[in-house]
């Protein structure tokens, strides 16, 4: 069984991106810039944002964090986003979620210019992705996709089963695999027989949030299994896939932690660089 090492894949991707940033600097005499807006002082969000800033700086991006208290009025946040949309030194804008209740998440997402939408949440990017056009792609499914492609470069005709249909993970993942000519089934909480669906799959991507939902006897021999889930349990962090059981049948499997997670931030950097490149065209 191939244990898909997300840390290694992310380190390699970051090395490539670092090289690319150096080339872009020589070519354009400037580097891509990522601006993150953080609202409130929720500990996990603060940690995520700090990690994103550190990673951005490591590959040579210009990085900035704008902090607002959680009492900030929505219109001030929207105004700041509009300013950033106009700022040529900013290639990518990310508003860290979740937001305080009085701020409308969808309004925030739609105010970010689709050209600077490094999270790939803007409806224009969602539409472009589903139409098969160039777009920003949400970072976590993009990371999963890159890891799958490393194991199996030709995905044409493969049967993929996505467990979970969130806008963040399941749906964009399905679009990415459709574009690769996979036959894709998207399953969810109302799916009748999840085990039977999974047993058909050459590729399973689990993004549910239920500890060890996907069992060993749900997985076809030699399937590629990507575990997006991060679940805190009494036994520590576990994914949506029963790792010990599935590792006995799968051809390749991501661990939790150390699988999908590290690739997510690396893909945010990739998206920032891609936005910069599109803006220079
Ligand atoms: P979500 O709660 O938005 O969506 C979960 C999906 O699972 C829904 O579509 C729901 O229909 C489906 N579902 C629920 N119960 C099911 C069942 N019994 N059978 C089949 N489908 C079922 O979750 P999300 O934001 O996509 O996150 C999923 C998991 O991925 C969470 O554990 C989250 O912490 C993790 N996550 C990890 C990363 C990372 O970087 N590794 C990033 C984002 C999310």
mmCIF file of C-alpha atoms and ligand atoms in Angstrom:
data_model
loop_
_atom_site.group_PDB
_atom_site.id
_atom_site.type_symbol
_atom_site.label_atom_id
_atom_site.label_comp_id
_atom_site.label_asym_id
_atom_site.label_seq_id
_atom_site.Cartn_x
_atom_site.Cartn_y
_atom_site.Cartn_z
ATOM 1 C CA UNK A 1 0.000 0.000 0.000
ATOM 2 C CA UNK A 2 1.192 3.484 -0.847
ATOM 3 C CA UNK A 3 0.903 5.813 2.129
ATOM 4 C CA UNK A 4 0.313 9.162 0.479
ATOM 5 C CA UNK A 5 2.603 11.551 2.338
ATOM 6 C CA UNK A 6 0.831 14.911 2.268
ATOM 7 C CA UNK A 7 3.663 16.639 4.109
ATOM 8 C CA UNK A 8 6.161 15.538 1.480
ATOM 9 C CA UNK A 9 3.821 16.453 -1.385
ATOM 10 C CA UNK A 10 3.219 19.879 0.172
ATOM 11 C CA UNK A 11 6.952 20.476 0.698
ATOM 12 C CA UNK A 12 7.628 19.589 -2.947
ATOM 13 C CA UNK A 13 4.835 21.847 -4.178
ATOM 14 C CA UNK A 14 6.086 24.714 -2.009
ATOM 15 C CA UNK A 15 9.602 24.287 -3.410
ATOM 16 C CA UNK A 16 8.198 24.512 -6.950
ATOM 17 C CA UNK A 17 6.138 27.577 -6.014
ATOM 18 C CA UNK A 18 9.180 29.254 -4.451
ATOM 19 C CA UNK A 19 11.046 28.832 -7.736
ATOM 20 C CA UNK A 20 8.067 30.192 -9.620
ATOM 21 C CA UNK A 21 7.833 33.273 -7.376
ATOM 22 C CA UNK A 22 11.543 33.975 -8.006
ATOM 23 C CA UNK A 23 10.962 33.751 -11.766
ATOM 24 C CA UNK A 24 7.907 36.000 -11.571
ATOM 25 C CA UNK A 25 9.919 38.528 -9.566
ATOM 26 C CA UNK A 26 12.576 38.635 -12.281
ATOM 27 C CA UNK A 27 9.955 38.842 -15.029
ATOM 28 C CA UNK A 28 7.599 41.433 -13.513
ATOM 29 C CA UNK A 29 9.741 43.098 -10.860
ATOM 30 C CA UNK A 30 7.078 42.304 -8.231
ATOM 31 C CA UNK A 31 5.795 39.309 -6.314
ATOM 32 C CA UNK A 32 2.238 38.008 -5.813
ATOM 33 C CA UNK A 33 0.542 39.276 -2.647
ATOM 34 C CA UNK A 34 -1.920 37.498 -0.384
ATOM 35 C CA UNK A 35 -4.150 39.471 1.985
ATOM 36 C CA UNK A 36 -6.072 37.632 4.668
ATOM 37 C CA UNK A 37 -8.913 39.274 6.584
ATOM 38 C CA UNK A 38 -9.434 37.909 10.081
ATOM 39 C CA UNK A 39 -12.552 38.912 11.987
ATOM 40 C CA UNK A 40 -12.733 38.233 15.715
ATOM 41 C CA UNK A 41 -10.351 36.338 17.947
ATOM 42 C CA UNK A 42 -11.409 32.685 17.646
ATOM 43 C CA UNK A 43 -8.322 30.646 18.486
ATOM 44 C CA UNK A 44 -8.480 28.141 15.577
ATOM 45 C CA UNK A 45 -8.936 30.926 12.998
ATOM 46 C CA UNK A 46 -5.988 32.824 14.480
ATOM 47 C CA UNK A 47 -3.802 29.733 14.164
ATOM 48 C CA UNK A 48 -4.927 29.022 10.571
ATOM 49 C CA UNK A 49 -4.263 32.615 9.541
ATOM 50 C CA UNK A 50 -0.817 32.652 11.177
ATOM 51 C CA UNK A 51 0.092 29.410 9.395
ATOM 52 C CA UNK A 52 -1.093 30.824 6.074
ATOM 53 C CA UNK A 53 0.998 33.968 6.560
ATOM 54 C CA UNK A 54 4.087 31.960 7.497
ATOM 55 C CA UNK A 55 3.690 29.657 4.488
ATOM 56 C CA UNK A 56 3.161 32.610 2.143
ATOM 57 C CA UNK A 57 6.317 34.312 3.366
ATOM 58 C CA UNK A 58 8.317 31.087 3.033
ATOM 59 C CA UNK A 59 7.651 30.891 -0.703
ATOM 60 C CA UNK A 60 8.410 34.585 -1.127
ATOM 61 C CA UNK A 61 4.895 36.010 -1.425
ATOM 62 C CA UNK A 62 3.976 39.388 -0.012
ATOM 63 C CA UNK A 63 1.628 38.630 2.828
ATOM 64 C CA UNK A 64 -0.648 40.801 4.940
ATOM 65 C CA UNK A 65 -3.227 40.139 7.653
ATOM 66 C CA UNK A 66 -5.998 42.647 8.277
ATOM 67 C CA UNK A 67 -7.675 42.147 11.650
ATOM 68 C CA UNK A 68 -11.107 43.382 12.664
ATOM 69 C CA UNK A 69 -12.872 42.918 16.022
ATOM 70 C CA UNK A 70 -15.912 40.602 15.920
ATOM 71 C CA UNK A 71 -18.176 43.636 16.486
ATOM 72 C CA UNK A 72 -17.125 45.169 13.149
ATOM 73 C CA UNK A 73 -19.976 46.289 10.911
ATOM 74 C CA UNK A 74 -20.520 44.341 7.721
ATOM 75 C CA UNK A 75 -20.290 47.410 5.472
ATOM 76 C CA UNK A 76 -16.796 48.221 6.748
ATOM 77 C CA UNK A 77 -15.612 44.728 5.864
ATOM 78 C CA UNK A 78 -17.198 44.966 2.401
ATOM 79 C CA UNK A 79 -15.597 48.379 1.852
ATOM 80 C CA UNK A 80 -12.176 47.014 2.787
ATOM 81 C CA UNK A 81 -12.644 44.129 0.324
ATOM 82 C CA UNK A 82 -13.571 46.618 -2.419
ATOM 83 C CA UNK A 83 -10.382 48.578 -1.662
ATOM 84 C CA UNK A 84 -8.327 45.399 -1.884
ATOM 85 C CA UNK A 85 -10.014 44.506 -5.185
ATOM 86 C CA UNK A 86 -8.614 47.756 -6.601
ATOM 87 C CA UNK A 87 -5.141 47.390 -5.059
ATOM 88 C CA UNK A 88 -2.720 46.109 -7.728
ATOM 89 C CA UNK A 89 -0.258 44.859 -5.105
ATOM 90 C CA UNK A 90 -2.892 42.375 -3.859
ATOM 91 C CA UNK A 91 -3.215 39.231 -6.012
ATOM 92 C CA UNK A 92 -5.342 37.160 -3.654
ATOM 93 C CA UNK A 93 -7.901 37.950 -0.937
ATOM 94 C CA UNK A 94 -9.071 35.455 1.651
ATOM 95 C CA UNK A 95 -11.612 36.137 4.373
ATOM 96 C CA UNK A 96 -11.120 33.564 7.105
ATOM 97 C CA UNK A 97 -14.314 31.662 7.909
ATOM 98 C CA UNK A 98 -16.389 31.279 10.007
ATOM 99 C CA UNK A 99 -17.666 34.850 10.311
ATOM 100 C CA UNK A 100 -19.610 36.418 13.189
ATOM 101 C CA UNK A 101 -23.368 35.844 12.786
ATOM 102 C CA UNK A 102 -24.224 39.459 11.851
ATOM 103 C CA UNK A 103 -21.972 39.299 8.763
ATOM 104 C CA UNK A 104 -23.477 37.702 5.664
ATOM 105 C CA UNK A 105 -20.952 35.110 4.431
ATOM 106 C CA UNK A 106 -22.316 34.969 0.895
ATOM 107 C CA UNK A 107 -22.229 38.765 0.559
ATOM 108 C CA UNK A 108 -18.576 38.716 1.638
ATOM 109 C CA UNK A 109 -17.730 35.935 -0.826
ATOM 110 C CA UNK A 110 -19.466 37.731 -3.690
ATOM 111 C CA UNK A 111 -17.741 41.053 -2.921
ATOM 112 C CA UNK A 112 -14.278 39.553 -3.417
ATOM 113 C CA UNK A 113 -13.257 39.974 -7.056
ATOM 114 C CA UNK A 114 -13.434 36.548 -8.757
ATOM 115 C CA UNK A 115 -9.958 37.321 -10.084
ATOM 116 C CA UNK A 116 -8.606 37.540 -6.512
ATOM 117 C CA UNK A 117 -10.747 34.789 -4.995
ATOM 118 C CA UNK A 118 -8.031 32.414 -3.768
ATOM 119 C CA UNK A 119 -10.579 30.235 -1.955
ATOM 120 C CA UNK A 120 -12.509 29.587 -5.168
ATOM 121 C CA UNK A 121 -15.846 30.272 -3.436
ATOM 122 C CA UNK A 122 -17.116 33.092 -5.688
ATOM 123 C CA UNK A 123 -20.114 31.953 -7.806
ATOM 124 C CA UNK A 124 -18.222 32.925 -10.950
ATOM 125 C CA UNK A 125 -15.378 30.555 -10.062
ATOM 126 C CA UNK A 126 -17.828 27.838 -9.026
ATOM 127 C CA UNK A 127 -19.562 28.240 -12.403
ATOM 128 C CA UNK A 128 -16.324 28.312 -14.369
ATOM 129 C CA UNK A 129 -15.120 25.163 -12.635
ATOM 130 C CA UNK A 130 -18.341 23.321 -13.388
ATOM 131 C CA UNK A 131 -18.223 24.525 -17.019
ATOM 132 C CA UNK A 132 -14.662 23.245 -17.331
ATOM 133 C CA UNK A 133 -13.150 26.736 -17.738
ATOM 134 C CA UNK A 134 -10.134 28.231 -15.996
ATOM 135 C CA UNK A 135 -11.006 29.161 -12.403
ATOM 136 C CA UNK A 136 -9.753 29.320 -8.849
ATOM 137 C CA UNK A 137 -10.475 25.972 -7.212
ATOM 138 C CA UNK A 138 -11.096 25.508 -3.453
ATOM 139 C CA UNK A 139 -7.770 24.616 -1.843
ATOM 140 C CA UNK A 140 -8.639 21.310 -0.131
ATOM 141 C CA UNK A 141 -10.126 19.514 -3.163
ATOM 142 C CA UNK A 142 -7.342 20.953 -5.322
ATOM 143 C CA UNK A 143 -4.800 19.360 -2.972
ATOM 144 C CA UNK A 144 -6.667 16.028 -3.095
ATOM 145 C CA UNK A 145 -6.748 16.193 -6.889
ATOM 146 C CA UNK A 146 -3.001 16.821 -7.152
ATOM 147 C CA UNK A 147 -2.277 13.876 -4.855
ATOM 148 C CA UNK A 148 -4.565 11.554 -6.840
ATOM 149 C CA UNK A 149 -2.908 12.627 -10.112
ATOM 150 C CA UNK A 150 0.525 11.798 -8.690
ATOM 151 C CA UNK A 151 -0.581 8.236 -7.973
ATOM 152 C CA UNK A 152 -2.600 7.812 -11.182
ATOM 153 C CA UNK A 153 -1.823 10.338 -13.956
ATOM 154 C CA UNK A 154 -4.479 8.956 -16.311
ATOM 155 C CA UNK A 155 -7.859 9.004 -14.585
ATOM 156 C CA UNK A 156 -9.954 8.640 -17.717
ATOM 157 C CA UNK A 157 -12.774 6.118 -17.274
ATOM 158 C CA UNK A 158 -12.111 5.568 -13.565
ATOM 159 C CA UNK A 159 -15.087 5.335 -11.260
ATOM 160 C CA UNK A 160 -14.869 7.941 -8.466
ATOM 161 C CA UNK A 161 -17.126 8.076 -5.448
ATOM 162 C CA UNK A 162 -17.185 11.280 -3.423
ATOM 163 C CA UNK A 163 -18.617 10.941 0.061
ATOM 164 C CA UNK A 164 -20.073 14.329 1.069
ATOM 165 C CA UNK A 165 -21.478 17.091 -1.123
ATOM 166 C CA UNK A 166 -20.303 20.285 0.585
ATOM 167 C CA UNK A 167 -19.533 23.378 -1.480
ATOM 168 C CA UNK A 168 -16.120 23.396 0.167
ATOM 169 C CA UNK A 169 -15.087 19.832 -0.627
ATOM 170 C CA UNK A 170 -17.433 17.300 -2.240
ATOM 171 C CA UNK A 171 -18.874 19.357 -5.107
ATOM 172 C CA UNK A 172 -15.615 20.921 -6.379
ATOM 173 C CA UNK A 173 -13.904 17.538 -5.983
ATOM 174 C CA UNK A 174 -16.553 15.987 -8.213
ATOM 175 C CA UNK A 175 -16.002 18.692 -10.845
ATOM 176 C CA UNK A 176 -12.240 18.194 -10.848
ATOM 177 C CA UNK A 177 -12.597 14.453 -11.383
ATOM 178 C CA UNK A 178 -15.310 14.884 -14.038
ATOM 179 C CA UNK A 179 -12.899 17.113 -15.936
ATOM 180 C CA UNK A 180 -10.459 14.172 -15.859
ATOM 181 C CA UNK A 181 -13.127 11.970 -17.473
ATOM 182 C CA UNK A 182 -13.877 9.973 -14.351
ATOM 183 C CA UNK A 183 -17.385 8.613 -13.873
ATOM 184 C CA UNK A 184 -18.320 10.419 -10.689
ATOM 185 C CA UNK A 185 -20.921 9.561 -8.073
ATOM 186 C CA UNK A 186 -21.539 12.130 -5.344
ATOM 187 C CA UNK A 187 -22.987 10.577 -2.199
ATOM 188 C CA UNK A 188 -24.384 12.307 0.882
ATOM 189 C CA UNK A 189 -26.370 11.841 4.068
ATOM 190 C CA UNK A 190 -29.474 10.673 2.166
ATOM 191 C CA UNK A 191 -27.646 8.122 -0.002
ATOM 192 C CA UNK A 192 -29.377 4.742 0.407
ATOM 193 C CA UNK A 193 -26.490 2.266 0.333
ATOM 194 C CA UNK A 194 -23.170 4.001 0.774
ATOM 195 C CA UNK A 195 -21.214 0.763 1.161
ATOM 196 C CA UNK A 196 -22.371 -0.565 -2.232
ATOM 197 C CA UNK A 197 -21.564 2.780 -3.892
ATOM 198 C CA UNK A 198 -18.071 2.824 -2.365
ATOM 199 C CA UNK A 199 -17.392 -0.785 -3.352
ATOM 200 C CA UNK A 200 -17.692 0.226 -7.026
ATOM 201 C CA UNK A 201 -15.047 2.944 -6.737
ATOM 202 C CA UNK A 202 -11.530 3.072 -8.136
ATOM 203 C CA UNK A 203 -11.165 6.347 -6.241
ATOM 204 C CA UNK A 204 -12.906 7.312 -3.007
ATOM 205 C CA UNK A 205 -12.725 10.816 -1.563
ATOM 206 C CA UNK A 206 -14.303 11.011 1.890
ATOM 207 C CA UNK A 207 -15.253 14.511 3.130
ATOM 208 C CA UNK A 208 -17.974 13.964 5.686
ATOM 209 C CA UNK A 209 -16.889 14.706 9.241
ATOM 210 C CA UNK A 210 -17.878 11.298 10.671
ATOM 211 C CA UNK A 211 -14.992 9.416 12.323
ATOM 212 C CA UNK A 212 -13.963 6.268 10.411
ATOM 213 C CA UNK A 213 -17.196 6.067 8.408
ATOM 214 C CA UNK A 214 -15.586 4.320 5.418
ATOM 215 C CA UNK A 215 -14.740 0.766 6.489
ATOM 216 C CA UNK A 216 -12.317 -1.794 5.084
ATOM 217 C CA UNK A 217 -15.104 -3.916 3.543
ATOM 218 C CA UNK A 218 -16.454 -0.832 1.683
ATOM 219 C CA UNK A 219 -13.302 -0.522 -0.387
ATOM 220 C CA UNK A 220 -12.418 -2.368 -3.578
ATOM 221 C CA UNK A 221 -8.957 -3.893 -3.753
ATOM 222 C CA UNK A 222 -6.453 -1.415 -5.185
ATOM 223 C CA UNK A 223 -8.691 1.646 -4.842
ATOM 224 C CA UNK A 224 -7.140 5.047 -4.155
ATOM 225 C CA UNK A 225 -8.640 6.476 -0.965
ATOM 226 C CA UNK A 226 -8.360 10.138 0.032
ATOM 227 C CA UNK A 227 -9.449 11.052 3.545
ATOM 228 C CA UNK A 228 -10.381 14.717 3.966
ATOM 229 C CA UNK A 229 -12.009 14.313 7.381
ATOM 230 C CA UNK A 230 -10.538 15.754 10.531
ATOM 231 C CA UNK A 231 -12.372 14.519 13.613
ATOM 232 C CA UNK A 232 -11.355 15.021 17.222
ATOM 233 C CA UNK A 233 -12.020 11.860 19.236
ATOM 234 C CA UNK A 234 -10.954 10.430 22.587
ATOM 235 C CA UNK A 235 -8.179 8.642 20.703
ATOM 236 C CA UNK A 236 -6.928 11.821 19.072
ATOM 237 C CA UNK A 237 -7.442 13.048 15.502
ATOM 238 C CA UNK A 238 -8.987 10.574 13.075
ATOM 239 C CA UNK A 239 -10.278 10.858 9.537
ATOM 240 C CA UNK A 240 -13.505 9.753 7.855
ATOM 241 C CA UNK A 241 -11.800 6.499 6.811
ATOM 242 C CA UNK A 242 -11.027 3.547 9.115
ATOM 243 C CA UNK A 243 -7.310 3.729 8.419
ATOM 244 C CA UNK A 244 -6.155 0.342 9.789
ATOM 245 C CA UNK A 245 -8.837 -1.623 7.903
ATOM 246 C CA UNK A 246 -8.683 0.324 4.647
ATOM 247 C CA UNK A 247 -4.886 0.284 4.484
ATOM 248 C CA UNK A 248 -5.125 -3.528 4.099
ATOM 249 C CA UNK A 249 -7.128 -3.290 0.841
ATOM 250 C CA UNK A 250 -6.417 0.078 -0.772
ATOM 251 C CA UNK A 251 -3.693 0.714 -3.315
ATOM 252 C CA UNK A 252 -3.025 4.165 -1.814
ATOM 253 C CA UNK A 253 -4.371 6.019 1.211
ATOM 254 C CA UNK A 254 -3.842 9.403 2.886
ATOM 255 C CA UNK A 255 -3.228 9.375 6.649
ATOM 256 C CA UNK A 256 -4.881 11.771 9.134
ATOM 257 C CA UNK A 257 -3.047 13.878 10.142
ATOM 258 C CA UNK A 258 -0.329 14.337 7.524
ATOM 259 C CA UNK A 259 -2.402 13.685 4.397
ATOM 260 C CA UNK A 260 -4.784 16.218 2.900
ATOM 261 C CA UNK A 261 -4.207 18.931 5.537
ATOM 262 C CA UNK A 262 -0.660 20.033 4.561
ATOM 263 C CA UNK A 263 -1.623 20.231 0.880
ATOM 264 C CA UNK A 264 -4.476 22.642 1.613
ATOM 265 C CA UNK A 265 -2.205 25.549 2.583
ATOM 266 C CA UNK A 266 0.233 24.788 -0.242
ATOM 267 C CA UNK A 267 -2.706 25.036 -2.670
ATOM 268 C CA UNK A 268 -3.678 28.413 -1.228
ATOM 269 C CA UNK A 269 -0.209 29.638 -2.199
ATOM 270 C CA UNK A 270 -0.617 28.066 -5.630
ATOM 271 C CA UNK A 271 -3.968 29.814 -6.084
ATOM 272 C CA UNK A 272 -2.427 33.175 -5.111
ATOM 273 C CA UNK A 273 0.344 32.726 -7.678
ATOM 274 C CA UNK A 274 -2.157 31.620 -10.338
ATOM 275 C CA UNK A 275 -4.316 34.721 -9.666
ATOM 276 C CA UNK A 276 -1.202 36.889 -10.062
ATOM 277 C CA UNK A 277 -0.310 35.185 -13.340
ATOM 278 C CA UNK A 278 -3.840 35.653 -14.704
ATOM 279 C CA UNK A 279 -3.733 39.352 -13.711
ATOM 280 C CA UNK A 280 -0.520 39.831 -15.727
ATOM 281 C CA UNK A 281 -2.002 38.363 -18.905
HETATM 282 P P1 LIG B 1 -19.860 19.568 5.714
HETATM 283 O O1 LIG B 1 -20.400 19.312 7.082
HETATM 284 O O2 LIG B 1 -20.056 20.885 5.072
HETATM 285 O O3 LIG B 1 -20.434 18.467 4.732
HETATM 286 C C1 LIG B 1 -20.494 17.118 5.079
HETATM 287 C C2 LIG B 1 -21.136 16.343 3.966
HETATM 288 O O4 LIG B 1 -21.198 14.970 4.373
HETATM 289 C C3 LIG B 1 -22.570 16.771 3.635
HETATM 290 O O5 LIG B 1 -22.665 16.939 2.244
HETATM 291 C C4 LIG B 1 -23.439 15.603 4.089
HETATM 292 O O6 LIG B 1 -24.529 15.348 3.223
HETATM 293 C C5 LIG B 1 -22.458 14.443 4.042
HETATM 294 N N1 LIG B 1 -22.814 13.412 5.002
HETATM 295 C C6 LIG B 1 -23.177 13.557 6.307
HETATM 296 N N2 LIG B 1 -23.462 12.361 6.840
HETATM 297 C C7 LIG B 1 -23.255 11.428 5.878
HETATM 298 C C8 LIG B 1 -23.375 10.033 5.828
HETATM 299 N N3 LIG B 1 -23.752 9.326 6.887
HETATM 300 N N4 LIG B 1 -23.085 9.421 4.684
HETATM 301 C C9 LIG B 1 -22.688 10.127 3.584
HETATM 302 N N5 LIG B 1 -22.563 11.457 3.578
HETATM 303 C C10 LIG B 1 -22.845 12.107 4.712
HETATM 304 O O7 LIG B 1 -18.313 19.175 5.819
HETATM 305 P P2 LIG B 1 -17.014 19.672 5.046
HETATM 306 O O8 LIG B 1 -16.791 21.117 5.305
HETATM 307 O O9 LIG B 1 -16.995 19.183 3.641
HETATM 308 O O10 LIG B 1 -15.906 18.881 5.863
HETATM 309 C C11 LIG B 1 -15.882 17.471 5.906
HETATM 310 C C12 LIG B 1 -14.737 17.015 6.772
HETATM 311 O O11 LIG B 1 -13.517 17.478 6.187
HETATM 312 C C13 LIG B 1 -14.739 17.565 8.188
HETATM 313 O O12 LIG B 1 -14.228 16.565 9.045
HETATM 314 C C14 LIG B 1 -13.772 18.731 8.124
HETATM 315 O O13 LIG B 1 -13.164 19.001 9.375
HETATM 316 C C15 LIG B 1 -12.763 18.201 7.137
HETATM 317 N N6 LIG B 1 -12.001 19.242 6.424
HETATM 318 C C16 LIG B 1 -10.668 19.041 6.259
HETATM 319 C C17 LIG B 1 -9.909 19.943 5.551
HETATM 320 C C18 LIG B 1 -8.441 19.693 5.375
HETATM 321 O O14 LIG B 1 -7.712 20.588 4.996
HETATM 322 N N7 LIG B 1 -7.992 18.462 5.587
HETATM 323 C C19 LIG B 1 -10.504 21.065 4.999
HETATM 324 C C20 LIG B 1 -11.878 21.237 5.143
HETATM 325 C C21 LIG B 1 -12.626 20.309 5.863
#
